[in-house]
JSON list of C-alpha atoms in Angstrom, two decimals:
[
{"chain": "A", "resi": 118, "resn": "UNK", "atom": "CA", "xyz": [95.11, 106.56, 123.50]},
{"chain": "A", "resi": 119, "resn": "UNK", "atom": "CA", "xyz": [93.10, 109.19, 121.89]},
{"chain": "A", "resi": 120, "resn": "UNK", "atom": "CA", "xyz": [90.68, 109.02, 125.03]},
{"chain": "A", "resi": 121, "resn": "UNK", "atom": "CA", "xyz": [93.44, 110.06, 126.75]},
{"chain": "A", "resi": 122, "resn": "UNK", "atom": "CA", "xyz": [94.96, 113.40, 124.28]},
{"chain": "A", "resi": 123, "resn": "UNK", "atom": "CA", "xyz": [91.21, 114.08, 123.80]},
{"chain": "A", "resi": 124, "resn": "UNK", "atom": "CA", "xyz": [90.13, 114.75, 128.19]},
{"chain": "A", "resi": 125, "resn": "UNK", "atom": "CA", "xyz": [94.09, 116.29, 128.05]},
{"chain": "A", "resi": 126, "resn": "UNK", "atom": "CA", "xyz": [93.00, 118.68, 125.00]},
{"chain": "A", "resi": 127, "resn": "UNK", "atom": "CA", "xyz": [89.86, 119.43, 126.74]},
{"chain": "A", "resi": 128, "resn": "UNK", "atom": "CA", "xyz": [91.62, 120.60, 130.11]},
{"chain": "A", "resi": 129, "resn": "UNK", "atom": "CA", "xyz": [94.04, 122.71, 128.02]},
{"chain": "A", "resi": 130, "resn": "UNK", "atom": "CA", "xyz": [92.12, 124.47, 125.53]},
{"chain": "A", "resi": 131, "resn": "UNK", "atom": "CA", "xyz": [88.49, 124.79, 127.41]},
{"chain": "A", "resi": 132, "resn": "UNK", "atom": "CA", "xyz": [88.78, 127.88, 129.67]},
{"chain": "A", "resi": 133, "resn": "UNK", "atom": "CA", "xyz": [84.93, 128.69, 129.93]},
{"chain": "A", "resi": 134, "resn": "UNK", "atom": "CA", "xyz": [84.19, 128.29, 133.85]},
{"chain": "A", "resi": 135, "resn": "UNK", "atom": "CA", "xyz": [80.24, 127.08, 133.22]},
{"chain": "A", "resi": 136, "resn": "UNK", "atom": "CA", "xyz": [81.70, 123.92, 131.87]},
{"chain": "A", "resi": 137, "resn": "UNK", "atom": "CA", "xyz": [83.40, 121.29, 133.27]},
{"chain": "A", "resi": 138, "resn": "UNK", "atom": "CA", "xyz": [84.21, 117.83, 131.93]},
{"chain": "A", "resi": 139, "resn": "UNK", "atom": "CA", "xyz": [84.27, 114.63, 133.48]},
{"chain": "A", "resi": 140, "resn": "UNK", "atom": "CA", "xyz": [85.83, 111.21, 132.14]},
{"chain": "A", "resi": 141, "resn": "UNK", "atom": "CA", "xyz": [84.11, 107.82, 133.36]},
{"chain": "A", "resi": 142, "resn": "UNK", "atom": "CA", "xyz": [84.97, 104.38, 132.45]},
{"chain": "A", "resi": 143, "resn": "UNK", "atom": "CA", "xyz": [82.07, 102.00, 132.22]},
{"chain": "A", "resi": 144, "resn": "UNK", "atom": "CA", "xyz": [82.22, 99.14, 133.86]},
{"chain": "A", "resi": 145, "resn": "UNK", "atom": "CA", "xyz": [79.76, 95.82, 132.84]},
{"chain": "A", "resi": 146, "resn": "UNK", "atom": "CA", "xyz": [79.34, 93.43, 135.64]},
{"chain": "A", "resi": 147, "resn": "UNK", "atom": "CA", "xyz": [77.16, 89.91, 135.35]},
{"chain": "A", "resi": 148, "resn": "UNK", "atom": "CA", "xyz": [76.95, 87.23, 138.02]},
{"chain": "A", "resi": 149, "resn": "UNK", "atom": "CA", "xyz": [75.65, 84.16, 136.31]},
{"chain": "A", "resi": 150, "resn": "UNK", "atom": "CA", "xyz": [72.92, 84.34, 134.01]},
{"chain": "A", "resi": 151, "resn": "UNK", "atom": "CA", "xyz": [71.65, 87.97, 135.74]},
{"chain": "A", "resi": 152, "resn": "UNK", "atom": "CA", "xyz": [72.09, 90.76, 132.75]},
{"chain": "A", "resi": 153, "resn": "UNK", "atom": "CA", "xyz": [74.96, 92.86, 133.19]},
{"chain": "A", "resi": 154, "resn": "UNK", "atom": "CA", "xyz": [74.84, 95.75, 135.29]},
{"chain": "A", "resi": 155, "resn": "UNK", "atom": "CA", "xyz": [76.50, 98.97, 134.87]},
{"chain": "A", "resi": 156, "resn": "UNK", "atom": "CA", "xyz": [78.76, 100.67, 136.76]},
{"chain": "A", "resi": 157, "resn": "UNK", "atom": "CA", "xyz": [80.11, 104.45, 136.46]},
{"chain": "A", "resi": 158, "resn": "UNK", "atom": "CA", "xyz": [83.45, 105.10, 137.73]},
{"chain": "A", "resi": 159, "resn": "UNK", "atom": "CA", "xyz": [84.48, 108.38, 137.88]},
{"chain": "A", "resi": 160, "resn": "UNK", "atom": "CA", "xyz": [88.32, 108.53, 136.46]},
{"chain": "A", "resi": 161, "resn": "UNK", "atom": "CA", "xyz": [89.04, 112.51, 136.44]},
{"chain": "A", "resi": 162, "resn": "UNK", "atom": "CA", "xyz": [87.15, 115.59, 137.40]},
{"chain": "A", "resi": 163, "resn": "UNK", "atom": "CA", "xyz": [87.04, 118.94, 137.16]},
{"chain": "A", "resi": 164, "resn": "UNK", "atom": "CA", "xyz": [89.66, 120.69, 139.94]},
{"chain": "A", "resi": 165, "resn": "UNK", "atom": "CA", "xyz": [87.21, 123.09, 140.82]},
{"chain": "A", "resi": 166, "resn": "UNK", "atom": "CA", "xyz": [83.93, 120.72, 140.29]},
{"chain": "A", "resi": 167, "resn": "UNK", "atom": "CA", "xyz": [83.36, 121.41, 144.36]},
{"chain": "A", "resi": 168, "resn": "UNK", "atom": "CA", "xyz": [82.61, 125.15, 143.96]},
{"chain": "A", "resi": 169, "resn": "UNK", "atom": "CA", "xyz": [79.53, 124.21, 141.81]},
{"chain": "A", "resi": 170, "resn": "UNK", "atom": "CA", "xyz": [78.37, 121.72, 144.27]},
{"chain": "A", "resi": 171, "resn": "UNK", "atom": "CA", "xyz": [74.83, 123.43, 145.46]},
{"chain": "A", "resi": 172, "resn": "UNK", "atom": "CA", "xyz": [74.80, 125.46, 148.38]},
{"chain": "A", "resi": 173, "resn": "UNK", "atom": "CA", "xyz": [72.49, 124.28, 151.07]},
{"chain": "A", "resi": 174, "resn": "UNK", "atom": "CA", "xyz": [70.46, 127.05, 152.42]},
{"chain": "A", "resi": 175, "resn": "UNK", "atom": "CA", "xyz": [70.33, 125.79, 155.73]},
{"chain": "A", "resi": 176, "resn": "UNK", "atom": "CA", "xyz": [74.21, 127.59, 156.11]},
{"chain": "A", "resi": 177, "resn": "UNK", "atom": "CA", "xyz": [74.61, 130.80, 157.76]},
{"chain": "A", "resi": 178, "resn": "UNK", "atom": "CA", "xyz": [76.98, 133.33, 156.44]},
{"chain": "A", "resi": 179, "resn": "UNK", "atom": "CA", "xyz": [79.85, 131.96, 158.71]},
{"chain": "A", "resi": 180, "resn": "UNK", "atom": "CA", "xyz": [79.38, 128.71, 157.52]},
{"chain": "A", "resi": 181, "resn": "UNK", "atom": "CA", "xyz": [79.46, 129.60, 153.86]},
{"chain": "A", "resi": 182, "resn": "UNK", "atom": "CA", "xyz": [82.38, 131.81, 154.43]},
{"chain": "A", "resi": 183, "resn": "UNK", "atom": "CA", "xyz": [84.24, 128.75, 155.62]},
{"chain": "A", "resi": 184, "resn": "UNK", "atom": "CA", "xyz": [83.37, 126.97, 152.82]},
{"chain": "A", "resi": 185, "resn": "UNK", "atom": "CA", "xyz": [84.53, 129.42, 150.42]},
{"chain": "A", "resi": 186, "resn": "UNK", "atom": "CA", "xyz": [87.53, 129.58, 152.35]},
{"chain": "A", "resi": 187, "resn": "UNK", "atom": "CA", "xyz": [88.86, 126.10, 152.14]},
{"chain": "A", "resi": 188, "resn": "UNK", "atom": "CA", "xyz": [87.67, 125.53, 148.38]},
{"chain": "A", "resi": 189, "resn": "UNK", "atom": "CA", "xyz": [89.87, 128.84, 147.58]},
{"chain": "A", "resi": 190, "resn": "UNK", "atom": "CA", "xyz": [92.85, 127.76, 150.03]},
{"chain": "A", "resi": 191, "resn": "UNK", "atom": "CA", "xyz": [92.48, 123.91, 148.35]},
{"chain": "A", "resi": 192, "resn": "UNK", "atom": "CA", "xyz": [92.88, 125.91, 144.74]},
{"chain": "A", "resi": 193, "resn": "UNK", "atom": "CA", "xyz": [95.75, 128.05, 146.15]},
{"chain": "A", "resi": 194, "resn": "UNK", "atom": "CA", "xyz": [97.52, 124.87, 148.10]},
{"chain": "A", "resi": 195, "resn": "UNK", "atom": "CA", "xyz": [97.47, 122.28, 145.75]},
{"chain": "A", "resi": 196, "resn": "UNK", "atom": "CA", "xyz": [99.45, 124.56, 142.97]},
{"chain": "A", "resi": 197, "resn": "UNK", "atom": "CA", "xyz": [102.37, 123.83, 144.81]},
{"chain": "A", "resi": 198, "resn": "UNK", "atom": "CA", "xyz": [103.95, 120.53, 143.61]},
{"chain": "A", "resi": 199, "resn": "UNK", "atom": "CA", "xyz": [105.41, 120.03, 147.07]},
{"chain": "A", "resi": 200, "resn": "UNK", "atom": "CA", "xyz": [102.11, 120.73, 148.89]},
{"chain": "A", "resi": 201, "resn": "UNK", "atom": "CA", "xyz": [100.10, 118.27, 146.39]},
{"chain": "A", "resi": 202, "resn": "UNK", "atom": "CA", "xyz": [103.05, 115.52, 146.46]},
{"chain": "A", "resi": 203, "resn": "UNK", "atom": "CA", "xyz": [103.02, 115.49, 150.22]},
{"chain": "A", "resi": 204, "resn": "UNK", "atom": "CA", "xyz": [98.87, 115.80, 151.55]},
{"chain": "A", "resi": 205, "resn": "UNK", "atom": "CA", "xyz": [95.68, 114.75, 149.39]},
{"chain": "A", "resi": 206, "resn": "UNK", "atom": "CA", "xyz": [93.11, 117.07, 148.53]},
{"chain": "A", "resi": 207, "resn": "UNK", "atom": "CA", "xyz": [90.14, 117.21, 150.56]},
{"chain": "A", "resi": 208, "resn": "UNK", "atom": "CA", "xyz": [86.43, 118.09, 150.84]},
{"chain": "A", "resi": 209, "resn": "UNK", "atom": "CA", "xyz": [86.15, 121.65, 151.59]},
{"chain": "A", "resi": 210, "resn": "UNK", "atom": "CA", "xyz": [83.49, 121.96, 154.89]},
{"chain": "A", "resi": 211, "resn": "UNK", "atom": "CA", "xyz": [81.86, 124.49, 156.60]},
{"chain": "A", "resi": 212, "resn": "UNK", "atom": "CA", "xyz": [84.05, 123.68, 159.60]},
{"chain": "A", "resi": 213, "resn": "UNK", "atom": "CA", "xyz": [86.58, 125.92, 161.18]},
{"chain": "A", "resi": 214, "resn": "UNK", "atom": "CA", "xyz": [89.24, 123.26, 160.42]},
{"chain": "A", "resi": 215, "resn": "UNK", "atom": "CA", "xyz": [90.75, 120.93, 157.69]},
{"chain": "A", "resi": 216, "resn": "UNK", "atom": "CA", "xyz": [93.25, 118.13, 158.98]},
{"chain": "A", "resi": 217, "resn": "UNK", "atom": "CA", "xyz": [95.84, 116.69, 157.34]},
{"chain": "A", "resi": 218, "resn": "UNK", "atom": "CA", "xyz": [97.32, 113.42, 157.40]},
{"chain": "A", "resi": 219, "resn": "UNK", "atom": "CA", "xyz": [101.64, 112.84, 157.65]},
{"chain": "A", "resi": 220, "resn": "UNK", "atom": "CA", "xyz": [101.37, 109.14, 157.93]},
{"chain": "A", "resi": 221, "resn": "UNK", "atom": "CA", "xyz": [101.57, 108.97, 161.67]},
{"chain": "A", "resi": 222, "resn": "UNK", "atom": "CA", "xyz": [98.72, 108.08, 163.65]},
{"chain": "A", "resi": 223, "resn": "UNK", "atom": "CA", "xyz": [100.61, 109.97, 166.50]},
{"chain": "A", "resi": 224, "resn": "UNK", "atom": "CA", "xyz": [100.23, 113.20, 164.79]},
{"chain": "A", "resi": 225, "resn": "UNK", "atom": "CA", "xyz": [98.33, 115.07, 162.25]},
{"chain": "A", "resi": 226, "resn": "UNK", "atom": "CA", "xyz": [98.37, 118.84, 160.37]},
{"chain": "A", "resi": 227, "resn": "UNK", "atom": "CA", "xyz": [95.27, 121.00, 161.38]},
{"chain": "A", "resi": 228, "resn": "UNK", "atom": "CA", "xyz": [94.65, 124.23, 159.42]},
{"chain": "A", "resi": 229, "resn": "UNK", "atom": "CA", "xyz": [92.21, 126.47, 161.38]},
{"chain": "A", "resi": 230, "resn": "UNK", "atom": "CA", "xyz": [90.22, 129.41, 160.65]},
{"chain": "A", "resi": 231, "resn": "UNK", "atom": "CA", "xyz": [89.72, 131.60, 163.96]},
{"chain": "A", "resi": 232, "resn": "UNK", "atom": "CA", "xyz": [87.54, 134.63, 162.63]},
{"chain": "A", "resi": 233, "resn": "UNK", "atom": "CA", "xyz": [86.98, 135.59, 165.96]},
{"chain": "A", "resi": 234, "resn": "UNK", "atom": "CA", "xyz": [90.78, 136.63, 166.26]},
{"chain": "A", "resi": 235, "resn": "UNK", "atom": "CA", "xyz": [91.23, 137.07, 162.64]},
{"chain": "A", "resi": 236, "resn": "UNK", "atom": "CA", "xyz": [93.98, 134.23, 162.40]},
{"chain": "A", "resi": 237, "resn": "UNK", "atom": "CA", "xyz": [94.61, 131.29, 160.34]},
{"chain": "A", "resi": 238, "resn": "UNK", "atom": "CA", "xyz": [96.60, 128.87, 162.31]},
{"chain": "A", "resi": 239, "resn": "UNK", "atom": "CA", "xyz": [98.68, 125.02, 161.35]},
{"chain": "A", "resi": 240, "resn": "UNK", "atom": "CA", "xyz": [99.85, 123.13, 164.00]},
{"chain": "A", "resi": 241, "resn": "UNK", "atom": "CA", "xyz": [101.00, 119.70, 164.13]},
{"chain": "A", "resi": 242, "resn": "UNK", "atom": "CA", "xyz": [98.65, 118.12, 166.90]},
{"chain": "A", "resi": 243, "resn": "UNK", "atom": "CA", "xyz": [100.30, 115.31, 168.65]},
{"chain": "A", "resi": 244, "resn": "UNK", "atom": "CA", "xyz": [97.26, 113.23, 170.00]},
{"chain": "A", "resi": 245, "resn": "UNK", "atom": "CA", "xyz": [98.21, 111.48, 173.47]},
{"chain": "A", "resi": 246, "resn": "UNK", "atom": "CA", "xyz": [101.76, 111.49, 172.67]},
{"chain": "A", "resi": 247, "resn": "UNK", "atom": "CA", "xyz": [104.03, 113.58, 175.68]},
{"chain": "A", "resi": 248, "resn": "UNK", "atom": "CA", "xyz": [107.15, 111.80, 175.18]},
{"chain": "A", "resi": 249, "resn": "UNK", "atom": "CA", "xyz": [106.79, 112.42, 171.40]},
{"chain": "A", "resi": 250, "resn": "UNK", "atom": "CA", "xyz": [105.87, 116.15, 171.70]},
{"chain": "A", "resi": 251, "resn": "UNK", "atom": "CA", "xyz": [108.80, 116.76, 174.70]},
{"chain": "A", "resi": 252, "resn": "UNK", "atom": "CA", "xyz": [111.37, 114.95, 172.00]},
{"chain": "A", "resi": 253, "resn": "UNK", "atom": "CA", "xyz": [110.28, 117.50, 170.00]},
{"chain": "A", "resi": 254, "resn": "UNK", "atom": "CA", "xyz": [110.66, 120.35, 172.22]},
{"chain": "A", "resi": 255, "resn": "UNK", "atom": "CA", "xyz": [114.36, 119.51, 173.12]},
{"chain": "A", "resi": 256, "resn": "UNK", "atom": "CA", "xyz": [115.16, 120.19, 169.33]},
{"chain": "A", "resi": 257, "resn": "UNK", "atom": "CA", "xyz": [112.72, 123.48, 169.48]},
{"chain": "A", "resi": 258, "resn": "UNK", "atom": "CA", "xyz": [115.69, 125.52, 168.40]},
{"chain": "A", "resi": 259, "resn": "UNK", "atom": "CA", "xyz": [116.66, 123.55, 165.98]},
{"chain": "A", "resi": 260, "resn": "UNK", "atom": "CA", "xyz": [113.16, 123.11, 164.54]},
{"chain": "A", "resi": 261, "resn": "UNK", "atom": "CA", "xyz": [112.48, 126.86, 164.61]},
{"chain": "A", "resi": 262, "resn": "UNK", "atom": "CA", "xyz": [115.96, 127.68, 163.07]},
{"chain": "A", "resi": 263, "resn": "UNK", "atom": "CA", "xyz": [115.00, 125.37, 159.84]},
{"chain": "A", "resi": 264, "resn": "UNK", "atom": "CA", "xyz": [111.63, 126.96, 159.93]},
{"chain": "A", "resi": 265, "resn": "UNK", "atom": "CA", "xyz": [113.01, 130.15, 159.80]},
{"chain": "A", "resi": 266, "resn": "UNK", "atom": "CA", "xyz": [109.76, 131.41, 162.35]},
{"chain": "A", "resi": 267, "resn": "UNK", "atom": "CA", "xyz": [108.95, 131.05, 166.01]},
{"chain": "A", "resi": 268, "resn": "UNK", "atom": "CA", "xyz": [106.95, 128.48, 167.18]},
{"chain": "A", "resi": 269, "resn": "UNK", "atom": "CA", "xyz": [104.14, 128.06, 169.67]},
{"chain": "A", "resi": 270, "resn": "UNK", "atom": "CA", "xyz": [104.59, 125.05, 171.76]},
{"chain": "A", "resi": 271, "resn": "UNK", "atom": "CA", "xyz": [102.11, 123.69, 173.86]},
{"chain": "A", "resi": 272, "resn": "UNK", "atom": "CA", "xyz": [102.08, 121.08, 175.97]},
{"chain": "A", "resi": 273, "resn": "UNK", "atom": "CA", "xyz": [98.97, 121.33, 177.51]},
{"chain": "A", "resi": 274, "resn": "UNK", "atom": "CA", "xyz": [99.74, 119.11, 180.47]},
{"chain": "A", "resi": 275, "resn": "UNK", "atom": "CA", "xyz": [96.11, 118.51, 181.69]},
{"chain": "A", "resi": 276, "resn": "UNK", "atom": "CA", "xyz": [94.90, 117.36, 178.21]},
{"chain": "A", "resi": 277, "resn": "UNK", "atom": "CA", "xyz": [95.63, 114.65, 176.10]},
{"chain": "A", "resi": 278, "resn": "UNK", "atom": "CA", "xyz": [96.72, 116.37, 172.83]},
{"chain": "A", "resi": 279, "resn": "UNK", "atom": "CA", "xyz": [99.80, 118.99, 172.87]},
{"chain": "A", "resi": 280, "resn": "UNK", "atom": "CA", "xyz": [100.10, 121.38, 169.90]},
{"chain": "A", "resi": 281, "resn": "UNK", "atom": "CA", "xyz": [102.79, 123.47, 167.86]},
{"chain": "A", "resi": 282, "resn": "UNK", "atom": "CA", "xyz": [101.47, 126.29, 166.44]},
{"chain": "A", "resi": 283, "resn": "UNK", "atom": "CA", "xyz": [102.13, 128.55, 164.05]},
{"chain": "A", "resi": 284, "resn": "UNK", "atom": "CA", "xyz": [99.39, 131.47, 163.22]},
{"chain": "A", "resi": 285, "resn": "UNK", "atom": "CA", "xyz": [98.73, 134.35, 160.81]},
{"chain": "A", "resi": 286, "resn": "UNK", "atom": "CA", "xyz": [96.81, 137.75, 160.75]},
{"chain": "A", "resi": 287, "resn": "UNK", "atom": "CA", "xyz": [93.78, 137.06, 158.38]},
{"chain": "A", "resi": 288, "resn": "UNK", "atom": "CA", "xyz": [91.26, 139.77, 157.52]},
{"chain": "A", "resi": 289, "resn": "UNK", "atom": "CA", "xyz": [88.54, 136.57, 156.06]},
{"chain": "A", "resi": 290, "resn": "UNK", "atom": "CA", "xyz": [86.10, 139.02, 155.14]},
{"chain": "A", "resi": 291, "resn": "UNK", "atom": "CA", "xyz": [88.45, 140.25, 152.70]},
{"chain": "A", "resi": 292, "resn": "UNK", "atom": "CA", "xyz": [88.99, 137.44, 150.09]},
{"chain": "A", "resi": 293, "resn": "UNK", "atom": "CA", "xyz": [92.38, 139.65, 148.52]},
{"chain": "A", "resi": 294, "resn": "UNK", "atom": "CA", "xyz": [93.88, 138.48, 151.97]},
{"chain": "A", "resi": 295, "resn": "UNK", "atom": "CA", "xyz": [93.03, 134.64, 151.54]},
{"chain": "A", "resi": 296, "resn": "UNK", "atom": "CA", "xyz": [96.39, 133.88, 149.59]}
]
């Protein structure tokens, strides 16, 4: 128990940022007569552990911008109780993307950053389901009502995936925007 109040004291009353803390159980394994082996389990980790992760040097600018991107929209996302109950975190990437599972294997959430047009976009992407994404379109006023915003729908007859989209005006080289 005092394990426990002890890494819960830590996270409350350490605020300096060039320290984190990390609990670990230790775990003894044997198989016969061998002599036991240790294992490290990580239990709990800093929340913002991935921003000290090294940077590799082999990323351009873009790349890194990314990067910094998703850790700070991860930080910003995962606040809300709803957001954190409903998709798990997950490693920030110098990708233009981050998808998000809803327990379908029909559909997922992407998140992308398009610098080019300056726009963050989520859409639910409905892999090589038509029926399920025309379903959906026959309630499109219903869905945009609860919403309480237009929606993009695509089809996108000659592919396999359709998309609904929903995008934002995002300045990303100005990190006040990124919220």
């Amino acid at each position: 128990m005092s394990c426990i109040w002890y890494r819960s004291r830590c996270k409350e009353d350490h605020t300096d940022e060039e320290i984190g803390f990390f609990l670990c159980e230790i775990k003894l394994y044997r198989i016969g007569d061998s002599e036991p082996a240790v294992k490290f389990e990580v239990i709990e980790k800093p929340n913002d552990w991935t921003k000290e992760v090294k940077r590799n040097e082999s990323v351009n600018a873009t790349q890194q911008q990314r990067y910094d991107y998703w850790v700070a929209f991860q930080d910003h996302a995962f606040q809300n109780a709803a957001f954190a109950r409903s998709f798990k975190r997950r490693k920030p990437s110098t990708d233009h993307w981050m998808n998000f599972s809803i327990g379908s294997s029909a559909c997922h959430i992407v998140v992308s950053q398009i610098q080019k047009r300056g726009e963050l976009d989520a859409e639910l992407y409905i892999d090589e389901d038509k029926e399920l994404f025309r379903s959906l379109f026959l309630n499109k006023e219903a869905i945009e009502s609860d919403a309480g915003f237009p929606l993009d729908w695509r089809e996108l007859p000659e592919r396999k995936a359709s998309r609904i989209v929903v995008g934002k005006s995002v300045d990303f080289s100005d990190k006040t925007q990124w919220k």
